[in-house]
Short mmCIF file of C-alpha atoms in Angstrom, two decimals:
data_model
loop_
_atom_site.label_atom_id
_atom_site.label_comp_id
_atom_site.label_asym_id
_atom_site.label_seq_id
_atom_site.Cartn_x
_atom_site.Cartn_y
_atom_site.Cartn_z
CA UNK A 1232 -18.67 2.07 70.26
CA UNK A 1233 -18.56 5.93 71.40
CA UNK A 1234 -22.25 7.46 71.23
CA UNK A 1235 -21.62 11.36 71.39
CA UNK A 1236 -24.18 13.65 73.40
CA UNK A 1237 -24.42 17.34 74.92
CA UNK A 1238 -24.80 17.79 78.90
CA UNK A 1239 -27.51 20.32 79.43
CA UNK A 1240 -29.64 21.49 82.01
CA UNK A 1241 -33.71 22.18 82.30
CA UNK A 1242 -32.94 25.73 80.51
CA UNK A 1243 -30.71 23.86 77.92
CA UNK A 1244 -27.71 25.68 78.78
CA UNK A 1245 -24.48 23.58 78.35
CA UNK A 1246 -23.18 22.08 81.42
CA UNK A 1247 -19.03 22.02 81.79
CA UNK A 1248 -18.01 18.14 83.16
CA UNK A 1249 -15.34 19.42 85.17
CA UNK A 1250 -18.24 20.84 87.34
CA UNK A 1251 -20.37 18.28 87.83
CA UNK A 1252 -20.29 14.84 90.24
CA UNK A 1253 -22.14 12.09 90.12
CA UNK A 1254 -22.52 11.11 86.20
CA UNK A 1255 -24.01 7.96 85.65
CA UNK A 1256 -24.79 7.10 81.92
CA UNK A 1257 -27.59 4.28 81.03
CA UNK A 1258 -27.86 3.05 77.41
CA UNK A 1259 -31.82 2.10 77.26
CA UNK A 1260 -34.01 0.22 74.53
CA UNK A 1261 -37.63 0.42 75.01
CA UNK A 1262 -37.45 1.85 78.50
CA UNK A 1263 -35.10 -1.63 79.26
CA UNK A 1264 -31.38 -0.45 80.47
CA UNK A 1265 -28.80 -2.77 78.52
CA UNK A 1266 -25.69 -1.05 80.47
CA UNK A 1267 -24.24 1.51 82.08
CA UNK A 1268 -21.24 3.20 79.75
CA UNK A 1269 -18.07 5.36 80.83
CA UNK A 1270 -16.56 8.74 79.58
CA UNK A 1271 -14.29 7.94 76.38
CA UNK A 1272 -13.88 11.70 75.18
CA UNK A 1273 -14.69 15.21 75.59
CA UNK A 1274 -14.26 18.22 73.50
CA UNK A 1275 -15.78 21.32 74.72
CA UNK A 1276 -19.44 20.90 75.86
CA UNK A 1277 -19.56 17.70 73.84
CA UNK A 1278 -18.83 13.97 75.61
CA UNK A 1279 -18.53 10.59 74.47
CA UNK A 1280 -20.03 7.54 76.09
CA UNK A 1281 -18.17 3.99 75.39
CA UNK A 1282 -20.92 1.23 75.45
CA UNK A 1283 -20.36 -2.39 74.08
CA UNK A 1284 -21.10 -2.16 70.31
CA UNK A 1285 -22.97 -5.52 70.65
CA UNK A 1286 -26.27 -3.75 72.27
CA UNK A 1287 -26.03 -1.92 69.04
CA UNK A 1288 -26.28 -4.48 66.33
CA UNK A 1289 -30.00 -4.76 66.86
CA UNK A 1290 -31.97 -2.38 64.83
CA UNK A 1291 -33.88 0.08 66.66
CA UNK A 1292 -34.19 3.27 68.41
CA UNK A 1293 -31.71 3.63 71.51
CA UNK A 1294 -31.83 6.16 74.29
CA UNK A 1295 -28.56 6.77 76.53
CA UNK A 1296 -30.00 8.93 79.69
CA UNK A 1297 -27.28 10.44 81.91
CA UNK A 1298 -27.46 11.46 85.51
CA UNK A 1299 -25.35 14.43 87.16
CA UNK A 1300 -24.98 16.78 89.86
CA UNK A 1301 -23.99 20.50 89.29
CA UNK A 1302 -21.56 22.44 91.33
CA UNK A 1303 -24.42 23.89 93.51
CA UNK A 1304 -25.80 20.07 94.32
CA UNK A 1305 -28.82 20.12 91.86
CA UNK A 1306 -29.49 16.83 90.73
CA UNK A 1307 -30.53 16.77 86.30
CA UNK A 1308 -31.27 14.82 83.75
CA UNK A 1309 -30.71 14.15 80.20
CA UNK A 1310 -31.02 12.34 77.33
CA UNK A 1311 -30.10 11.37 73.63
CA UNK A 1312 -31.89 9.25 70.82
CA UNK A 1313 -30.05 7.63 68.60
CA UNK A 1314 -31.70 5.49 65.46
CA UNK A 1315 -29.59 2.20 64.35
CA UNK A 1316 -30.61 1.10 60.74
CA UNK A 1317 -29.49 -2.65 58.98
CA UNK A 1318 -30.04 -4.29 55.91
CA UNK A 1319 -33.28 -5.04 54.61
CA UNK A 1320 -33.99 -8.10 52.34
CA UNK A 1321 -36.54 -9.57 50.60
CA UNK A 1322 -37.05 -13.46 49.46
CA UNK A 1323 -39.26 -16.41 48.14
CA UNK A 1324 -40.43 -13.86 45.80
CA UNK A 1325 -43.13 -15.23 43.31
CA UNK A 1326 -45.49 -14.18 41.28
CA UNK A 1327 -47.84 -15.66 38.62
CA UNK A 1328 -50.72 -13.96 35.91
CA UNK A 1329 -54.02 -15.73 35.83
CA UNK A 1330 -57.46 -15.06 34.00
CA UNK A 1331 -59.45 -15.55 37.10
CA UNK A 1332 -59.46 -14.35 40.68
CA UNK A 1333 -59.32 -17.68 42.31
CA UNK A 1334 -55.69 -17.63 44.16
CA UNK A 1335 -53.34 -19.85 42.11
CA UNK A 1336 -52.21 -22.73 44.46
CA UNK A 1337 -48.66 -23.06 42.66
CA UNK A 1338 -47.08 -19.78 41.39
CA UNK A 1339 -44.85 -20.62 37.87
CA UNK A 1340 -42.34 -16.93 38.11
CA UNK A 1341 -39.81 -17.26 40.86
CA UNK A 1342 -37.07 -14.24 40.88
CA UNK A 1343 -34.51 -13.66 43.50
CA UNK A 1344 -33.74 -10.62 44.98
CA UNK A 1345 -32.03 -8.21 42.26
CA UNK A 1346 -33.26 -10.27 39.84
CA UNK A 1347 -36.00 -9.57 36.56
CA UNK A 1348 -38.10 -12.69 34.80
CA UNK A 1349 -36.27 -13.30 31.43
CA UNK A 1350 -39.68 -13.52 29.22
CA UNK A 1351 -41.69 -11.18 28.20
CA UNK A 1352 -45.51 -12.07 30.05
CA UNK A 1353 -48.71 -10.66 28.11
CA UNK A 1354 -52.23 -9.85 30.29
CA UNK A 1355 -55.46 -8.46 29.26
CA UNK A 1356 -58.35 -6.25 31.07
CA UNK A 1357 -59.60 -9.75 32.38
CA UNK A 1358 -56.04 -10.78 33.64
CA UNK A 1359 -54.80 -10.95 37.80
CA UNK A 1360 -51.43 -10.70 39.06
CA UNK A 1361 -50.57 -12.43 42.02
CA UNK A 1362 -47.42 -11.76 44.30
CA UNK A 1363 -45.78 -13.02 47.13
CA UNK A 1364 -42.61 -12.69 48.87
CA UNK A 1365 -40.92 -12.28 51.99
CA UNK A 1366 -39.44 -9.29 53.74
CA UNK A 1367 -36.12 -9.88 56.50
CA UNK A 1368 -34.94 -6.73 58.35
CA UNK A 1369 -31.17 -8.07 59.69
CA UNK A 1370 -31.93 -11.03 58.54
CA UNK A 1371 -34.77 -11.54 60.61
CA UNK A 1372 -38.28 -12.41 58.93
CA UNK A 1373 -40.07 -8.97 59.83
CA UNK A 1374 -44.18 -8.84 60.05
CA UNK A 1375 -44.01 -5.05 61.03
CA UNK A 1376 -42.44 -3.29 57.30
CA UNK A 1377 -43.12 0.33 57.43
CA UNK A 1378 -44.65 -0.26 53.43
CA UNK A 1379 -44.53 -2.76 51.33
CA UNK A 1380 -46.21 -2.31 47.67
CA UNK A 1381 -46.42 -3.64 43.81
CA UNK A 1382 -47.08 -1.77 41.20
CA UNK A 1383 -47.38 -1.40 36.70
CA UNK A 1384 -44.88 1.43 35.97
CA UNK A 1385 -43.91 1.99 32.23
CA UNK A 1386 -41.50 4.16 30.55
CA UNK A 1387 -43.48 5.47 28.16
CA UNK A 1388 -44.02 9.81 29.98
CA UNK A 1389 -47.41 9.45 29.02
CA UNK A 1390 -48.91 6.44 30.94
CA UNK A 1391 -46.86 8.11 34.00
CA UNK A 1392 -50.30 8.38 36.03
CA UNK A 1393 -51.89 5.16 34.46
CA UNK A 1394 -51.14 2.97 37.12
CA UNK A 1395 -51.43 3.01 41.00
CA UNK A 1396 -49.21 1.80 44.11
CA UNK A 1397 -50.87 -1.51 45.53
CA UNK A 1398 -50.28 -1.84 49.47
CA UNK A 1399 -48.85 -5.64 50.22
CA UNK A 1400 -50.35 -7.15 53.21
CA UNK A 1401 -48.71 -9.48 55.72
CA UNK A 1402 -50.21 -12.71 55.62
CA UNK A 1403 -49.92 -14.27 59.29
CA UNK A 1404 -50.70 -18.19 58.76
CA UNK A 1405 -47.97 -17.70 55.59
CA UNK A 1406 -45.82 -15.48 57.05
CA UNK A 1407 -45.43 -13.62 53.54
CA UNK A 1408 -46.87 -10.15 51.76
CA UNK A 1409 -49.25 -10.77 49.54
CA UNK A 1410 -50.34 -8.62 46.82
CA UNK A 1411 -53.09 -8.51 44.01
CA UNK A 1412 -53.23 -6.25 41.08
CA UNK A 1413 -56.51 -6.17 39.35
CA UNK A 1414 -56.03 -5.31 35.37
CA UNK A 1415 -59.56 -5.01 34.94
CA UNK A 1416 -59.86 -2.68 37.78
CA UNK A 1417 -59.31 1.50 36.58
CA UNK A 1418 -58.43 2.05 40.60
CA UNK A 1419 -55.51 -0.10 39.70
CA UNK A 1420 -54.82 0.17 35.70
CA UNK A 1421 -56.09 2.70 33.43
CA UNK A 1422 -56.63 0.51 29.51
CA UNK A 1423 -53.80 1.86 28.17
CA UNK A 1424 -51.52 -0.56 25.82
CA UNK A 1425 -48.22 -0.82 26.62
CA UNK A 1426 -45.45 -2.84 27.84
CA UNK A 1427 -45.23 -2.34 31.97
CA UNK A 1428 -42.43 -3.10 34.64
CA UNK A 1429 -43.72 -5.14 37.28
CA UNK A 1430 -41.87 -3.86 40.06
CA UNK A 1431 -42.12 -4.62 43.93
CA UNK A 1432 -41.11 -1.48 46.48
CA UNK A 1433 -40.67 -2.17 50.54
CA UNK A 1434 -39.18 0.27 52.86
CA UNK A 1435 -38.94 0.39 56.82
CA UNK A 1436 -37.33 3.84 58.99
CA UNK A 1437 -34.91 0.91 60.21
CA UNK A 1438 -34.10 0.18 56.70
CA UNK A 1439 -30.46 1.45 55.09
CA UNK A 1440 -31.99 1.82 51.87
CA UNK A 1441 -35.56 0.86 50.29
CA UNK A 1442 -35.76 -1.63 47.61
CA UNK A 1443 -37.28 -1.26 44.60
CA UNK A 1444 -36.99 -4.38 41.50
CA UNK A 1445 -38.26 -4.46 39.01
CA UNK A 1446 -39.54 -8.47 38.77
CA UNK A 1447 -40.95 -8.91 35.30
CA UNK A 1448 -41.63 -6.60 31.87
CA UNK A 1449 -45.87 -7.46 31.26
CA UNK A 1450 -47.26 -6.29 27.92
CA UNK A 1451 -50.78 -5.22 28.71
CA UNK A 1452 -53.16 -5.50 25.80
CA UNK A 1453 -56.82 -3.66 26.13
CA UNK A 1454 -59.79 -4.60 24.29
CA UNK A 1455 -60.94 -1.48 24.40
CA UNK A 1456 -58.66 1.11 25.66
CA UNK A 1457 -59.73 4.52 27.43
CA UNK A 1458 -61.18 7.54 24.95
CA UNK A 1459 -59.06 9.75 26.32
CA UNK A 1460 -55.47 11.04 27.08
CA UNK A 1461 -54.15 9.40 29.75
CA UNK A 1462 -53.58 11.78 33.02
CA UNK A 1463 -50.58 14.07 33.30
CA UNK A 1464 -49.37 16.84 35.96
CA UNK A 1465 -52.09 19.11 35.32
CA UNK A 1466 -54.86 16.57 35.98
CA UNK A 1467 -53.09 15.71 39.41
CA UNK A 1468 -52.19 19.38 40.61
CA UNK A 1469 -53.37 21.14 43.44
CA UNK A 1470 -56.29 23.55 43.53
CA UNK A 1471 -55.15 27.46 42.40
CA UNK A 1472 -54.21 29.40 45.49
CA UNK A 1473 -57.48 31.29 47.40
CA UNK A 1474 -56.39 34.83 46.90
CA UNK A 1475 -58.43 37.85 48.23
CA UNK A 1476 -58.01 41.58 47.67
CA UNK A 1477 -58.30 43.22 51.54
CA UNK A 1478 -59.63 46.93 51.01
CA UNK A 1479 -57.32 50.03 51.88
CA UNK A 1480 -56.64 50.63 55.28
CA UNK A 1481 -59.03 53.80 56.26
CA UNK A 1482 -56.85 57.38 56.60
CA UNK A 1483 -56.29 57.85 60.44
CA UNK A 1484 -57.53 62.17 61.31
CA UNK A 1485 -54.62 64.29 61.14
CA UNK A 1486 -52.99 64.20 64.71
CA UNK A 1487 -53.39 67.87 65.12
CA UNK A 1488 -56.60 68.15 64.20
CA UNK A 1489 -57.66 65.55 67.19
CA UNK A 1490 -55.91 67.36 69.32
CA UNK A 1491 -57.33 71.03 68.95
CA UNK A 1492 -61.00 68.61 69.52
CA UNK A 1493 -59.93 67.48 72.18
CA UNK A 1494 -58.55 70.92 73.90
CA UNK A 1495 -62.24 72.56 72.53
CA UNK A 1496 -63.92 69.68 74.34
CA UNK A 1497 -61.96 70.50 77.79
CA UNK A 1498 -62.34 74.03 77.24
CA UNK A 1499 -66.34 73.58 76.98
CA UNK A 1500 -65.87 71.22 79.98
CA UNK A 1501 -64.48 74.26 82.43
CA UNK A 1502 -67.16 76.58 81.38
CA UNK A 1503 -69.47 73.69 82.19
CA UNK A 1504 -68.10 73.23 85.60
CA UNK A 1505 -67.64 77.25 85.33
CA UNK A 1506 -71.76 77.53 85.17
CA UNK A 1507 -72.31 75.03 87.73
CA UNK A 1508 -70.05 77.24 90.63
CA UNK A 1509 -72.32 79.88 89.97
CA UNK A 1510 -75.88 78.23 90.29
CA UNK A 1511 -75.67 78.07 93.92
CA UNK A 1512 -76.14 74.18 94.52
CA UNK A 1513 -77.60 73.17 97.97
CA UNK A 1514 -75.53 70.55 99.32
CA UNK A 1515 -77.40 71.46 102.74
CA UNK A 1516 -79.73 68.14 101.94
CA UNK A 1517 -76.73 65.41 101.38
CA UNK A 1518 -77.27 62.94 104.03
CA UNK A 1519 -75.95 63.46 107.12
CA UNK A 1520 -75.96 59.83 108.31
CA UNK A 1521 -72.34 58.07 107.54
CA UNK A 1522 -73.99 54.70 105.75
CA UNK A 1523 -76.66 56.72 103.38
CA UNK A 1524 -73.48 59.53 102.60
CA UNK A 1525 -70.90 56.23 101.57
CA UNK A 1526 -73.42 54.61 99.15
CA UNK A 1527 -74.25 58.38 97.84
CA UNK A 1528 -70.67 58.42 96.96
CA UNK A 1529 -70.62 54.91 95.96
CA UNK A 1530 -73.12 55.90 93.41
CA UNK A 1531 -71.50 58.80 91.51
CA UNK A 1532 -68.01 57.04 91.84
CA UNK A 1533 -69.65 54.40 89.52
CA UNK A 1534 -71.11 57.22 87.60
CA UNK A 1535 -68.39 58.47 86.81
CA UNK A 1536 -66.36 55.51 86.26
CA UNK A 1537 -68.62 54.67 83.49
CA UNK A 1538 -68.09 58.01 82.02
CA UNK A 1539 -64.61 57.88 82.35
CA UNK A 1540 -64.85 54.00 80.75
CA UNK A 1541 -66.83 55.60 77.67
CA UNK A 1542 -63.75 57.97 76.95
CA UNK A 1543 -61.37 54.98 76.89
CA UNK A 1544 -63.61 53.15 75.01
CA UNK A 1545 -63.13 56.31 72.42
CA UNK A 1546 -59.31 56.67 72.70
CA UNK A 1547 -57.94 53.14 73.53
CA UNK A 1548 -60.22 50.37 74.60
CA UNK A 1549 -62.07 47.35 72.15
CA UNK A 1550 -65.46 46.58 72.86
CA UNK A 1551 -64.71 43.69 74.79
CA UNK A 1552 -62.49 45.09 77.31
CA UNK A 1553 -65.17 47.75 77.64
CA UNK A 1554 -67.35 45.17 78.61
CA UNK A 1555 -65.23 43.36 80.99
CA UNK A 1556 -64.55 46.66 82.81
CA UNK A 1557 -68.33 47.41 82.74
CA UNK A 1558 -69.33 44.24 84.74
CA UNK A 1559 -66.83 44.79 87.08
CA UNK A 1560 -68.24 48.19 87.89
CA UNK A 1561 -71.58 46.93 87.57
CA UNK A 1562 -71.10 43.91 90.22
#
């Protein structure tokens, strides 16, 4: 059988065969090589591997990992997953109604697969179903079933929601999926009168297609059925969508008007350092001595980095960048 895959390297560009060396293709199954499998076609950037189709006809997930070398003697990997389904089949399916919980030790309905009970059974709220059956994937009795389930479903639209999907569980000492559906029991049948399918669904991701039979038709009769309607769409929809109403984003200043601020601000600034020129500042008492004159400047530097970090905290900066700039000036 040819499994097609793509050549590609760690950037999942395309890699052309004719400039490679090396290939080696594995076909693997749980990390367990089967074989190694040769080129059968090409077309473009896509290849073919030809493995023996007998490592295929188990069901299962199947990696084939290939090995190359590109033109500039870098050694890659790659790989591609590929998902084998089979048949899935189900057997020794029986099933009996009983007026107590006690486990029936011989079950009088036996259907085969594809098959439906010819009567007509009848159950009340004090009534228990029992079912049992088997479950082969390729023909192979299979413990591990993705889901296996029983159920009530009836055709009426409006006991749609009056019944509930019962999980099967695998029974080890029997080897078989047992199921029990509780009339009595609202978490499992809502009183509602009616005639029901008894049906019996299993699926598995190895599965070609899921099975669902119906088994038997049951007429359920209530003593006392429920006061109300029974439950429809609405009562099983999904909470109305959280909706809020975000307020209007706040008008930005006109972009002239900031700017004539601005030049007023730098104009008051030069008459500032205007004023200053004209006071006649001593600088005669700055220290002399090399280490006291470095931390001086050290000083105003940080000064005046914090005044120039409360202007970009104005124009540009968030509050926490301010503050991550501030401990660095501060340390």
């Amino acid at each position: 059988q040819e499994l097609p895959f793509q050549l590609s390297n760690l950037v999942d560009e395309a890699v052309d065969l004719s400039k490679t060396s090396k290939l080696k293709c594995d076909l693997l199954k749980d990390l367990t090589t089967l074989e190694s499998g040769k080129i059968a076609s090409k077309s473009g950037a896509n290849y073919k591997i030809d493995v023996e189709s007998k490592n295929l006809k188990e069901a299962g997930s199947f990696t084939l990992r290939c090995n190359f070398t590109n033109e500039k003697g870098v050694n890659y990997q790659t790989s591609s997953n590929y998902l084998v389904k089979t048949e899935l089949t189900i057997s020794e399916l029986m099933f009996d109604i009983v007026q107590s919980k006690k486990v029936p030790q011989v079950y009088r309905y036996q259907v085969k697969q594809g098959q439906t009970a010819q009567e007509q059974l009848e159950a009340n709220q004090n009534s228990f179903i029992y079912i049992k059956f088997r479950a082969s994937l390729a023909g192979k009795p299979s413990a591990q079933i993705t889901f296996a389930g029983v159920r009530l479903t009836s055709q009426e639209a409006r006991l749609k929601y009056a019944t509930s999907l019962i999980e099967a569980l695998y029974n080890r000492d029997t080897q078989q999926y047992e199921a029990l559906i509780d009339i009595g029991d609202p978490e499992h049948v809502l009183p509602y009168n009616g005639v029901y399918n008894l049906e019996v669904v299993i699926g598995d991701e190895l599965a070609q297609t899921t099975i669902k039979q119906s088994i038997a038709k049951v007429s359920l009769l209530f003593r006392k059925q429920a006061p109300n309607d029974p439950p429809t769409d609405a009562t099983n929809q999904l909470p109305s969508e959280i909706q809020h109403n975000f307020p209007p984003e706040r008008r930005k200043p006109s972009a002239i008007l900031t700017l004539i601020f601005l030049v007023a601000i730098g104009v008051v600034f030069l008459i500032f350092l205007g004023v200053l020129g004209k006071l006649n500042l001593n600088f005669g008492r700055f220290p002399s001595d090399s280490g006291v004159a470095l931390k001086m400047i050290l000083f105003l530097a940080c000064v005046f980095a914090i005044l120039g970090l409360l202007v970009l905290f104005w124009i540009k900066f968030n509050l926490m960048q301010t503050l991550t700039y501030l401990s660095l000036i501060h340390i």
